[in-house]
XYZ file of C-alpha atoms in Angstrom:
685
model
C 0.000 0.000 0.000
C 1.445 3.325 -1.050
C 0.427 6.229 1.243
C 0.814 9.943 0.719
C 0.232 12.107 3.816
C -0.717 15.773 3.590
C 0.173 17.729 6.738
C -2.364 20.370 7.698
C -1.871 23.942 8.981
C -1.756 22.577 12.484
C 1.438 20.740 11.658
C 4.626 22.547 12.582
C 7.935 21.925 10.937
C 8.413 18.472 12.260
C 10.615 17.767 9.242
C 13.762 19.388 8.095
C 13.580 21.568 5.058
C 16.816 21.048 3.241
C 16.446 22.296 -0.295
C 14.907 25.081 -2.265
C 15.024 24.701 -5.998
C 16.015 27.654 -8.164
C 14.674 28.111 -11.637
C 16.803 29.461 -14.409
C 15.522 33.018 -13.838
C 16.789 32.951 -10.211
C 13.238 32.607 -8.825
C 13.449 30.060 -6.017
C 10.860 27.484 -5.083
C 10.859 25.491 -1.922
C 10.864 21.684 -2.443
C 11.094 18.567 -0.333
C 10.770 14.768 -0.628
C 8.604 12.259 1.205
C 6.255 14.831 2.722
C 4.117 17.743 1.701
C 3.496 20.942 3.693
C 0.309 22.838 3.075
C 0.920 26.497 3.768
C -2.191 28.094 5.300
C -3.433 31.426 4.074
C -2.359 33.396 7.116
C 1.175 32.019 7.198
C 2.355 34.980 5.224
C 5.051 32.954 3.469
C 6.782 34.890 0.805
C 9.405 33.994 -1.681
C 11.530 36.809 -3.038
C 8.999 39.361 -1.821
C 6.116 37.587 -3.533
C 3.534 35.963 -1.247
C 2.745 32.330 -1.921
C -0.938 31.842 -2.793
C -3.207 30.073 -0.390
C -2.882 26.305 -0.714
C 0.577 26.327 -2.312
C 2.539 23.165 -1.701
C 6.161 23.222 -0.681
C 8.143 19.989 -1.011
C 10.739 19.427 1.697
C 13.739 17.142 1.088
C 14.936 14.823 3.845
C 18.378 13.373 4.425
C 20.112 11.635 7.326
C 16.834 10.575 8.820
C 15.390 14.060 8.781
C 18.351 15.791 10.489
C 20.672 18.283 8.870
C 23.900 18.650 10.810
C 24.929 22.116 11.893
C 27.203 23.556 9.311
C 25.778 21.316 6.647
C 24.247 22.443 3.433
C 22.400 20.760 0.604
C 23.177 21.320 -3.059
C 20.028 21.269 -5.135
C 20.572 19.030 -8.147
C 21.297 20.970 -11.293
C 21.123 24.422 -9.655
C 23.890 24.289 -6.991
C 21.640 26.245 -4.660
C 22.515 26.229 -0.952
C 19.853 26.621 1.672
C 20.089 27.377 5.363
C 17.412 27.498 8.038
C 17.724 29.878 10.980
C 15.619 31.646 13.599
C 15.544 35.254 14.815
C 17.958 34.743 17.709
C 21.380 35.481 16.504
C 23.379 33.636 19.155
C 20.927 31.005 20.167
C 18.452 30.599 17.403
C 15.276 29.003 18.616
C 12.095 27.902 17.111
C 9.585 28.982 19.665
C 5.914 29.358 19.250
C 5.219 32.661 17.643
C 8.865 33.166 16.706
C 9.442 33.718 13.059
C 11.886 31.482 11.203
C 13.638 32.101 8.016
C 14.865 30.299 4.953
C 17.960 31.769 3.458
C 19.096 30.850 -0.005
C 22.710 31.199 -1.048
C 22.725 31.332 -4.819
C 26.242 30.747 -6.218
C 24.916 31.068 -9.729
C 25.027 34.841 -9.399
C 21.526 35.594 -8.270
C 21.037 37.750 -5.170
C 20.692 36.066 -1.805
C 17.039 35.637 -1.008
C 15.462 35.394 2.416
C 12.105 33.765 2.765
C 10.164 34.637 5.885
C 7.511 32.394 7.347
C 5.567 32.899 10.572
C 5.241 29.997 12.979
C 1.706 29.157 13.983
C 0.631 27.882 17.315
C -0.466 24.401 18.031
C 2.800 22.649 17.300
C 5.345 21.115 19.643
C 8.988 21.480 18.785
C 11.998 19.866 20.291
C 14.944 22.178 19.804
C 17.676 19.624 19.265
C 19.699 21.611 16.825
C 23.301 22.702 16.977
C 24.510 26.079 15.976
C 27.645 26.974 14.098
C 28.509 29.630 11.564
C 30.355 29.650 8.275
C 30.658 33.409 8.133
C 27.642 33.759 5.969
C 24.727 32.545 8.038
C 23.971 30.354 10.952
C 23.081 26.735 10.294
C 20.790 24.714 12.436
C 18.825 21.502 12.158
C 15.261 21.246 13.175
C 13.781 18.059 14.547
C 10.298 17.871 15.909
C 6.987 16.112 15.672
C 3.862 17.062 13.983
C 0.990 18.110 16.022
C -1.639 16.044 14.111
C -1.421 13.313 11.480
C -3.342 10.438 9.880
C -1.781 7.000 10.177
C -2.636 3.804 8.284
C -3.858 1.201 10.668
C -4.427 -1.668 8.215
C -5.097 -2.319 4.551
C -6.599 -5.240 2.642
C -5.708 -5.583 -1.032
C -8.253 -6.313 -3.735
C -8.146 -9.831 -5.169
C -9.415 -11.129 -8.509
C -10.620 -7.550 -9.296
C -13.585 -8.285 -7.097
C -13.630 -4.928 -5.225
C -12.774 -6.398 -1.829
C -9.951 -3.973 -0.924
C -10.238 -1.842 2.266
C -8.308 0.800 4.288
C -8.484 1.457 8.055
C -6.848 4.676 9.395
C -6.267 6.338 12.737
C -4.855 9.720 13.886
C -1.890 10.698 16.025
C -1.569 13.688 18.400
C -5.157 14.662 17.827
C -7.877 15.515 20.272
C -10.873 13.202 20.173
C -13.471 12.924 18.921
C -12.119 12.872 15.380
C -14.296 13.236 12.342
C -13.371 11.492 9.022
C -14.513 12.354 5.580
C -13.677 9.976 2.692
C -13.925 11.330 -0.782
C -17.179 10.019 -2.136
C -17.506 7.472 0.650
C -18.356 7.194 4.386
C -17.409 9.182 7.458
C -15.684 6.614 9.653
C -12.135 5.323 9.751
C -12.824 2.453 7.355
C -13.061 2.588 3.544
C -14.247 -0.682 1.996
C -15.292 -2.040 -1.407
C -12.144 -0.751 -3.068
C -10.739 -2.071 -6.354
C -7.107 -2.493 -7.179
C -5.651 0.820 -8.312
C -8.274 2.958 -6.596
C -6.889 6.108 -4.907
C -9.014 7.402 -2.075
C -8.500 10.504 0.097
C -9.580 11.047 3.675
C -9.632 14.207 5.766
C -9.570 13.989 9.570
C -10.516 16.841 11.929
C -9.914 16.553 15.670
C -11.670 18.272 18.548
C -9.194 21.209 18.377
C -10.093 21.825 14.772
C -6.739 20.599 13.506
C -7.063 18.883 10.149
C -4.944 16.350 8.400
C -5.373 14.644 5.055
C -4.038 11.471 3.542
C -4.519 9.483 0.335
C -4.255 5.764 -0.236
C -3.865 3.652 -3.357
C -5.285 0.158 -3.155
C -3.046 -2.644 -4.290
C -4.416 -5.663 -6.075
C -3.417 -9.277 -5.806
C -3.317 -10.553 -9.413
C -4.076 -14.193 -8.766
C -6.024 -14.876 -11.946
C -5.056 -18.256 -13.406
C -3.444 -18.158 -16.823
C -4.965 -20.289 -19.540
C -3.774 -20.344 -23.149
C -5.130 -22.827 -25.666
C -3.159 -21.300 -28.536
C -4.225 -20.084 -31.942
C -7.106 -21.476 -33.914
C -6.026 -24.431 -35.999
C -7.359 -27.065 -38.353
C -7.596 -30.788 -37.856
C -7.324 -33.285 -40.647
C -10.279 -35.596 -41.073
C -9.820 -38.762 -39.036
C -7.004 -37.278 -36.957
C -7.045 -36.432 -33.250
C -5.512 -33.572 -31.315
C -5.063 -32.833 -27.641
C -5.995 -29.443 -26.230
C -4.004 -28.673 -23.092
C -4.510 -25.988 -20.471
C -2.363 -27.439 -17.687
C -1.627 -24.139 -15.962
C -1.535 -25.362 -12.367
C -5.197 -24.631 -11.749
C -7.351 -26.150 -9.072
C -10.159 -27.161 -11.418
C -10.833 -27.368 -15.156
C -14.079 -27.150 -17.065
C -14.302 -27.770 -20.818
C -17.003 -26.443 -23.168
C -17.913 -27.267 -26.756
C -19.797 -24.607 -28.678
C -20.637 -22.993 -25.318
C -22.054 -26.170 -23.793
C -20.468 -28.050 -20.930
C -18.676 -31.227 -21.918
C -19.726 -33.800 -19.303
C -16.841 -35.522 -17.585
C -14.183 -33.258 -19.144
C -12.523 -32.017 -15.938
C -8.844 -32.581 -16.674
C -6.195 -30.165 -17.899
C -6.271 -31.704 -21.404
C -8.940 -32.793 -23.858
C -8.644 -35.142 -26.840
C -10.690 -34.010 -29.837
C -11.420 -35.382 -33.309
C -13.982 -32.933 -34.661
C -14.324 -29.277 -35.562
C -15.908 -26.499 -33.518
C -15.258 -23.984 -30.750
C -13.624 -25.473 -27.651
C -13.282 -23.477 -24.405
C -11.458 -24.146 -21.138
C -12.248 -22.415 -17.858
C -9.581 -22.708 -15.150
C -10.177 -21.833 -11.490
C -7.349 -21.472 -8.950
C -7.359 -21.958 -5.218
C -8.238 -18.273 -4.706
C -11.414 -18.801 -6.653
C -10.249 -16.719 -9.588
C -11.305 -18.000 -12.978
C -9.964 -17.530 -16.478
C -11.182 -18.835 -19.814
C -9.692 -19.251 -23.290
C -11.174 -20.613 -26.482
C -9.825 -22.086 -29.671
C -11.644 -22.795 -32.909
C -10.794 -26.057 -34.644
C -11.625 -26.450 -38.338
C -11.885 -29.895 -39.905
C -10.087 -30.364 -43.221
C -10.778 -33.247 -45.593
C -8.131 -35.832 -46.375
C -6.912 -36.146 -49.954
C -8.861 -38.753 -51.875
C -6.423 -41.522 -52.758
C -7.221 -45.145 -53.523
C -4.852 -47.383 -55.428
C -7.524 -50.049 -55.602
C -7.613 -53.629 -54.442
C -4.629 -55.935 -54.604
C -4.188 -57.273 -58.096
C -1.888 -59.192 -60.395
C -0.596 -58.551 -63.891
C 0.946 -60.770 -66.486
C 4.690 -61.068 -66.775
C 6.181 -58.374 -69.019
C 3.124 -56.171 -68.521
C 3.053 -52.974 -66.482
C 0.470 -51.265 -64.295
C -0.066 -47.523 -63.823
C -0.818 -46.579 -60.223
C -2.661 -43.243 -60.060
C -2.892 -41.156 -56.866
C -3.651 -37.830 -58.563
C -5.430 -35.120 -56.583
C -5.507 -31.355 -57.068
C -2.674 -29.454 -55.415
C -1.268 -32.542 -53.689
C 2.263 -33.766 -53.193
C 3.232 -37.418 -53.325
C 5.753 -39.790 -51.822
C 5.870 -43.389 -53.033
C 7.738 -46.139 -51.279
C 9.662 -46.509 -54.531
C 11.123 -43.034 -54.006
C 9.027 -41.418 -56.751
C 7.255 -38.118 -56.059
C 4.962 -37.983 -59.099
C 1.166 -38.480 -59.017
C 1.440 -41.641 -61.118
C 3.990 -44.446 -61.276
C 4.313 -47.353 -63.665
C 5.222 -50.662 -62.022
C 5.999 -54.079 -63.427
C 7.484 -56.042 -60.521
C 5.745 -57.936 -57.765
C 5.574 -56.299 -54.357
C 3.767 -53.875 -52.093
C 3.365 -50.355 -53.449
C 2.264 -47.528 -51.181
C 1.894 -43.773 -51.522
C 1.501 -40.931 -49.057
C -0.517 -38.018 -50.464
C -0.511 -34.603 -48.793
C -3.000 -31.906 -49.800
C -2.731 -28.139 -49.513
C -3.890 -28.267 -45.855
C -1.013 -30.637 -45.030
C -3.523 -33.431 -44.466
C -2.071 -36.756 -45.459
C -3.721 -39.962 -46.617
C -2.109 -43.240 -47.558
C -3.023 -46.098 -49.837
C -1.287 -49.305 -50.779
C -1.635 -52.142 -53.239
C -0.072 -55.588 -53.346
C 0.935 -56.481 -56.891
C 1.475 -60.029 -58.059
C 3.020 -61.273 -61.309
C 1.355 -64.045 -63.301
C 3.500 -66.375 -65.368
C 2.839 -66.420 -69.105
C 1.644 -69.532 -70.887
C 4.372 -71.509 -72.598
C 4.444 -71.323 -76.374
C 7.366 -72.460 -78.535
C 7.125 -73.025 -82.281
C 10.773 -73.976 -82.526
C 13.657 -72.435 -84.436
C 13.329 -70.987 -87.901
C 13.564 -73.726 -90.498
C 13.922 -74.400 -94.218
C 11.937 -76.868 -96.332
C 11.537 -77.852 -99.940
C 8.817 -76.234 -101.956
C 5.728 -78.406 -101.998
C 6.160 -79.853 -98.514
C 3.380 -79.554 -95.916
C 4.627 -78.313 -92.539
C 2.770 -78.877 -89.262
C 3.049 -76.020 -86.770
C 1.619 -76.796 -83.347
C 1.558 -75.754 -79.687
C 0.567 -77.767 -76.641
C -3.205 -78.009 -76.491
C -4.201 -76.934 -72.958
C -7.753 -76.844 -71.688
C -8.877 -73.280 -71.078
C -6.284 -71.781 -73.414
C -7.199 -69.899 -76.568
C -5.075 -69.753 -79.703
C -4.773 -67.231 -82.505
C -2.443 -67.707 -85.478
C -1.311 -64.925 -87.770
C -3.253 -66.783 -90.459
C -6.464 -66.194 -88.491
C -6.859 -69.831 -87.423
C -7.752 -70.521 -83.785
C -6.691 -74.140 -83.306
C -3.567 -75.234 -81.466
C -2.022 -76.619 -84.711
C -2.022 -75.615 -88.376
C -0.513 -76.931 -91.626
C 1.328 -74.496 -93.892
C 2.936 -74.846 -97.305
C 4.225 -71.372 -98.045
C 7.238 -69.379 -96.880
C 7.104 -66.522 -94.401
C 6.707 -65.787 -90.724
C 3.986 -67.530 -88.727
C 2.984 -66.190 -85.302
C 0.914 -67.797 -82.580
C -0.613 -65.976 -79.593
C -1.708 -68.159 -76.682
C -3.961 -66.733 -73.935
C -4.413 -68.614 -70.659
C -7.263 -68.522 -68.149
C -5.710 -65.460 -66.455
C -5.901 -63.551 -69.749
C -2.104 -63.593 -69.932
C -0.890 -63.839 -73.498
C 2.395 -65.154 -74.851
C 3.406 -65.409 -78.465
C 6.083 -66.916 -80.646
C 7.040 -66.568 -84.282
C 8.743 -68.976 -86.622
C 10.184 -68.065 -90.000
C 9.804 -70.743 -92.653
C 11.860 -70.694 -95.813
C 10.874 -72.880 -98.752
C 13.614 -73.730 -101.200
C 12.249 -73.174 -104.712
C 12.694 -75.582 -107.595
C 15.562 -74.844 -109.962
C 15.548 -74.151 -113.692
C 18.985 -74.292 -115.170
C 20.062 -71.787 -117.802
C 23.298 -70.656 -119.429
C 23.702 -67.025 -120.357
C 26.336 -65.832 -122.824
C 26.957 -62.693 -124.827
C 26.874 -64.661 -128.077
C 26.344 -68.122 -129.404
C 29.543 -68.050 -131.493
C 33.119 -66.865 -131.122
C 36.023 -66.419 -133.404
C 38.736 -69.006 -133.306
C 41.254 -68.067 -130.641
C 38.808 -65.882 -128.714
C 37.231 -66.722 -125.338
C 33.650 -66.305 -124.092
C 32.056 -65.950 -120.645
C 29.383 -68.479 -119.794
C 27.140 -67.823 -116.765
C 25.074 -70.579 -115.183
C 21.818 -69.576 -113.497
C 18.867 -71.068 -111.656
C 20.404 -72.735 -108.612
C 22.843 -72.598 -105.726
C 25.371 -75.211 -106.866
C 26.833 -75.734 -110.343
C 28.678 -78.483 -112.186
C 29.963 -77.887 -115.749
C 29.975 -81.027 -117.819
C 32.398 -81.037 -120.788
C 35.553 -83.051 -121.124
C 36.766 -81.645 -124.426
C 37.418 -78.061 -123.321
C 39.500 -77.047 -120.348
C 37.483 -75.243 -117.606
C 39.513 -73.995 -114.676
C 36.709 -74.319 -112.080
C 33.884 -76.628 -113.057
C 31.888 -75.614 -109.929
C 31.944 -71.896 -110.597
C 28.764 -70.245 -111.839
C 30.811 -68.168 -114.292
C 33.481 -69.693 -116.542
C 35.517 -68.552 -119.542
C 35.921 -70.956 -122.449
C 38.018 -70.867 -125.641
C 37.222 -73.901 -127.746
C 38.924 -74.556 -131.051
C 35.803 -75.977 -132.597
C 32.090 -75.694 -132.125
C 31.374 -77.220 -128.706
C 28.324 -78.223 -126.651
C 28.533 -77.057 -123.000
C 26.289 -78.472 -120.250
C 25.837 -77.387 -116.621
C 24.001 -79.125 -113.787
C 22.306 -76.631 -111.420
C 21.045 -77.709 -107.988
C 19.978 -76.557 -104.521
C 19.217 -78.446 -101.328
C 16.052 -79.875 -102.798
C 16.120 -79.805 -106.602
C 18.444 -80.051 -109.647
C 18.275 -79.286 -113.388
C 20.572 -79.280 -116.420
C 21.050 -76.724 -119.197
C 22.910 -77.119 -122.518
C 24.573 -74.405 -124.574
C 26.127 -74.819 -128.026
C 29.005 -72.470 -128.831
C 29.910 -72.133 -132.485
C 33.599 -71.439 -133.254
C 34.144 -69.452 -136.413
C 37.542 -70.014 -138.013
C 38.567 -67.237 -140.401
C 40.675 -68.791 -143.154
C 42.173 -65.649 -144.560
C 45.660 -64.542 -145.607
C 47.461 -61.472 -146.826
C 48.763 -63.528 -149.702
C 52.069 -64.996 -150.736
C 55.231 -62.992 -150.374
C 56.427 -61.812 -153.679
C 59.502 -60.348 -155.279
C 59.494 -57.679 -157.870
C 62.053 -55.789 -159.727
C 62.693 -52.321 -158.619
C 60.419 -49.875 -160.415
C 57.624 -52.371 -161.096
C 54.170 -52.707 -159.531
C 53.315 -55.516 -157.163
C 49.709 -56.604 -156.839
C 48.822 -57.755 -153.335
C 46.189 -60.477 -153.030
C 44.510 -60.957 -149.629
C 41.810 -63.621 -149.455
C 39.246 -65.241 -147.115
C 37.517 -62.172 -145.742
C 34.506 -60.013 -146.234
C 36.381 -56.749 -145.720
C 39.982 -55.656 -145.748
C 41.847 -52.832 -144.082
C 45.464 -52.326 -145.075
C 47.729 -50.407 -142.748
C 49.707 -47.397 -143.875
C 53.144 -48.336 -145.058
C 56.284 -46.649 -146.281
C 55.182 -47.170 -149.821
C 51.558 -46.355 -150.512
C 48.912 -48.690 -151.829
C 46.513 -47.954 -154.575
C 43.546 -48.679 -152.248
C 43.605 -49.571 -148.566
C 40.124 -51.152 -148.454
C 40.293 -53.799 -151.156
C 41.898 -57.235 -151.016
C 44.217 -56.638 -153.973
C 45.731 -53.145 -154.048
C 48.822 -52.350 -156.060
C 52.111 -50.834 -154.845
C 55.485 -49.808 -156.249
C 58.018 -50.076 -153.392
C 61.505 -48.812 -153.959
C 62.799 -51.307 -151.475
C 61.506 -54.519 -150.090
C 58.564 -53.849 -147.750
C 55.948 -55.657 -145.679
C 52.311 -54.810 -146.063
C 49.925 -55.587 -143.161
C 46.209 -56.109 -143.606
C 43.333 -56.753 -141.162
C 40.859 -59.168 -142.684
C 37.317 -59.429 -141.264
C 35.059 -62.417 -141.966
C 31.273 -62.656 -142.146
C 30.795 -63.189 -138.318
C 33.017 -60.304 -137.368
C 36.058 -62.493 -136.880
C 39.257 -60.864 -138.047
C 42.924 -61.512 -138.311
C 45.995 -59.511 -139.064
C 48.473 -60.767 -141.639
C 51.375 -59.368 -143.629
C 52.916 -59.969 -146.979
C 56.476 -59.204 -148.138
C 57.096 -57.499 -151.355
C 60.784 -57.975 -151.993
C 62.572 -55.647 -154.332
C 65.514 -57.314 -155.818
C 68.626 -55.603 -154.427
C 71.559 -56.300 -152.043
C 69.631 -55.697 -148.822
C 69.088 -58.513 -146.230
C 65.462 -58.961 -147.116
C 66.623 -60.655 -150.268
C 68.379 -63.273 -148.191
C 66.251 -63.727 -145.051
C 62.817 -65.247 -145.416
C 60.140 -64.270 -142.846
C 58.788 -66.988 -140.529
C 54.960 -67.212 -140.171
C 54.383 -70.141 -137.781
C 55.920 -71.201 -134.462
C 55.042 -74.545 -132.773
C 56.921 -74.601 -129.440
C 55.402 -77.898 -128.266
C 58.719 -79.518 -127.330
C 58.852 -81.977 -130.221
C 62.149 -80.506 -131.447
C 60.559 -79.171 -134.598
C 60.007 -75.460 -135.069
C 60.205 -74.947 -131.261
C 62.064 -71.623 -131.610
C 61.687 -68.672 -133.947
C 64.580 -69.174 -136.342
C 65.516 -66.975 -139.304
C 67.724 -68.728 -141.843
C 70.753 -66.624 -142.758
C 70.385 -64.321 -139.716
C 73.790 -65.349 -138.516
C 75.237 -63.228 -141.297
C 73.702 -60.112 -139.689
C 74.906 -59.872 -136.104
C 73.716 -56.276 -135.749
C 70.015 -56.953 -135.472
C 67.098 -56.548 -133.083
C 63.950 -58.629 -132.810
C 60.675 -57.333 -131.274
C 57.523 -59.507 -131.007
C 54.042 -57.984 -130.435
C 50.684 -59.461 -129.549
C 47.576 -58.552 -131.443
C 47.041 -55.478 -129.238
C 50.479 -54.081 -129.986
C 52.068 -55.043 -126.654
C 55.706 -56.245 -126.760
C 55.968 -59.817 -125.530
C 59.616 -60.320 -126.518
C 62.524 -58.119 -127.562
C 66.212 -58.859 -127.936
C 69.190 -56.989 -129.323
C 71.438 -59.242 -131.412
C 68.764 -61.880 -131.690
C 70.251 -65.374 -131.787
C 67.324 -67.466 -133.088
C 66.375 -68.650 -129.573
C 62.868 -67.348 -128.684
C 60.564 -70.238 -127.727
C 57.201 -68.390 -127.593
C 57.218 -67.571 -123.848
C 56.630 -64.344 -121.956
C 58.233 -63.962 -118.549
C 58.810 -67.684 -118.429
C 55.235 -68.662 -119.305
C 53.881 -69.940 -122.578
C 51.973 -67.393 -124.596
C 48.453 -68.328 -125.664
C 47.984 -69.628 -129.131
C 47.195 -66.956 -131.626
C 48.551 -64.479 -134.110
C 51.497 -62.291 -133.112
C 53.665 -59.881 -135.076
C 57.341 -59.275 -135.126
C 59.811 -56.730 -136.454
C 63.337 -57.896 -137.252
C 65.572 -54.884 -137.709
C 68.857 -55.395 -139.566
C 70.845 -52.252 -139.975
C 68.332 -49.796 -141.447
C 66.087 -52.503 -142.816
C 63.048 -53.872 -140.970
C 61.603 -57.278 -141.716
C 57.991 -57.475 -140.501
C 55.597 -60.389 -140.472
C 52.687 -61.994 -138.675
C 53.533 -65.027 -136.562
C 51.029 -67.667 -135.523
C 51.834 -69.705 -132.388
C 50.340 -73.180 -132.312
C 51.001 -75.893 -129.687
C 49.476 -78.905 -131.452
């Protein structure tokens, strides 16, 4: 209980005045702490020559238990103002009834010293216990005494639970009875009741002598309300429970739902599983009560249902769908998508959380069904015309579907291609297999060639067709590889060629007749003419003739018998073409009688290097007389197949150690500045 006491005009200076505050304009005011002096109207108190109005309040500051030692002074905070108290007696200042007393201010801030006079009024009792000294400026004394009349607090009862049960009981000291009390707005005895915490009430007491005193009291409150806090409103997911707790150390608990008492709910906590307004009232041992409420909203769970446990066929997959708007997902596979595709046996579960953080779970056990067995066997090959049985095990309850559209467990096929079978068991699981059948076709042998005839000495390509394997049948003509589909032949006479064509199932034979055309043509007999005469050439056996340019011109290069007048012996070469396009190249010597070697060396036209010792080498009779010579031999395409300087009649018809093919070749034998040219036919028979 805080108490402020106002001392009335009957109260003498029973406290020590120790400070007078000075404002910035050097106008002093008298202040004090812990007590208030009411200056009556007839006190005549003046400050700096100005009387204080009636009812002015002077605050008096205490220190050292209300005693100021002689010689002491108090510095007013912020103003450095010194104050002394003294009476009228210079040597022995006293504070007698009716004797004036003075306040003297010493103002070190530069303001003039001010003396405040105040008249002492009767009715007070003073105990002059002061000491007197001097500091050369003014006498100092302390004043200790008792008031003549005061109001004391006898007892006080605080308010509790804001119920207005506070009260104050007062008494008076040093007063003459009877004493009259007057409470502001209340009764007229020494007791004030029905007070609330924080109320300030004032009482005035007047004794039998007419002395008055006043006091004010502020009622304290005992805040013993229990504290209850259920927290903020929240939501509850459908199917979930929550516990409301108000365990605040109360003496009793009462729960309410939507304002209605919940029977039997008398504990500090309450388990709930529904929405609505829940309230808790807590009472403590002092009987104080407090209440708090919380609103609980019910939120729906996300709708998720993976369905009943199921099974799928091997190699199939199943899409599990837990989709809901605004939800998040967590599968036991680690996926976080609304849908997952699964193909293995096991338990699949998903936790789905909606936008209210409500979570629902669903699971599904997935089994895997084995597929029916179906095996048509490996791909195979058969002969055309065979009937092939394709079949699968006939199982009761199974259904069959072939790529041909048939629905039996076995079918017969005769054609090539892929055949597929789908087998479905009683669980609707389907397995399939495919077999590729190849049918080997029958063969029809044939021989392809660019022509049905060739010129003697030429070769022709024969190509066998119609099968996979080949066998050429002909003993008269050499064939390097009788099993090759393509061969080259060069018969000397018209020949019948046969080939057997086969595959894994069939065979056939083809025959091809190749006509050999032999061109019996010649450039004519060598001849000798006298210098300055005309020689008539006479090529025969052809359909057309083409003479080559020579040193000495011919009368016509496109007839078989042109004329020429060589100055020296010369060879004339002609290409003769027969009726089937066969041609040969031959030469004829026109010798001009003179002393040159051509008159003594006869050209050689045939070489038979067959090892019989006859005509096995190209030998020119009389060549030994001409050691400075050179022989060059050409094939029909103009390529050199033999050349030798100082030819010694030793060429045996070989090229690089191998026998040259039979045929017509050409040579040039150069002796000095004379060339002897001729065609040369190589024959091995």
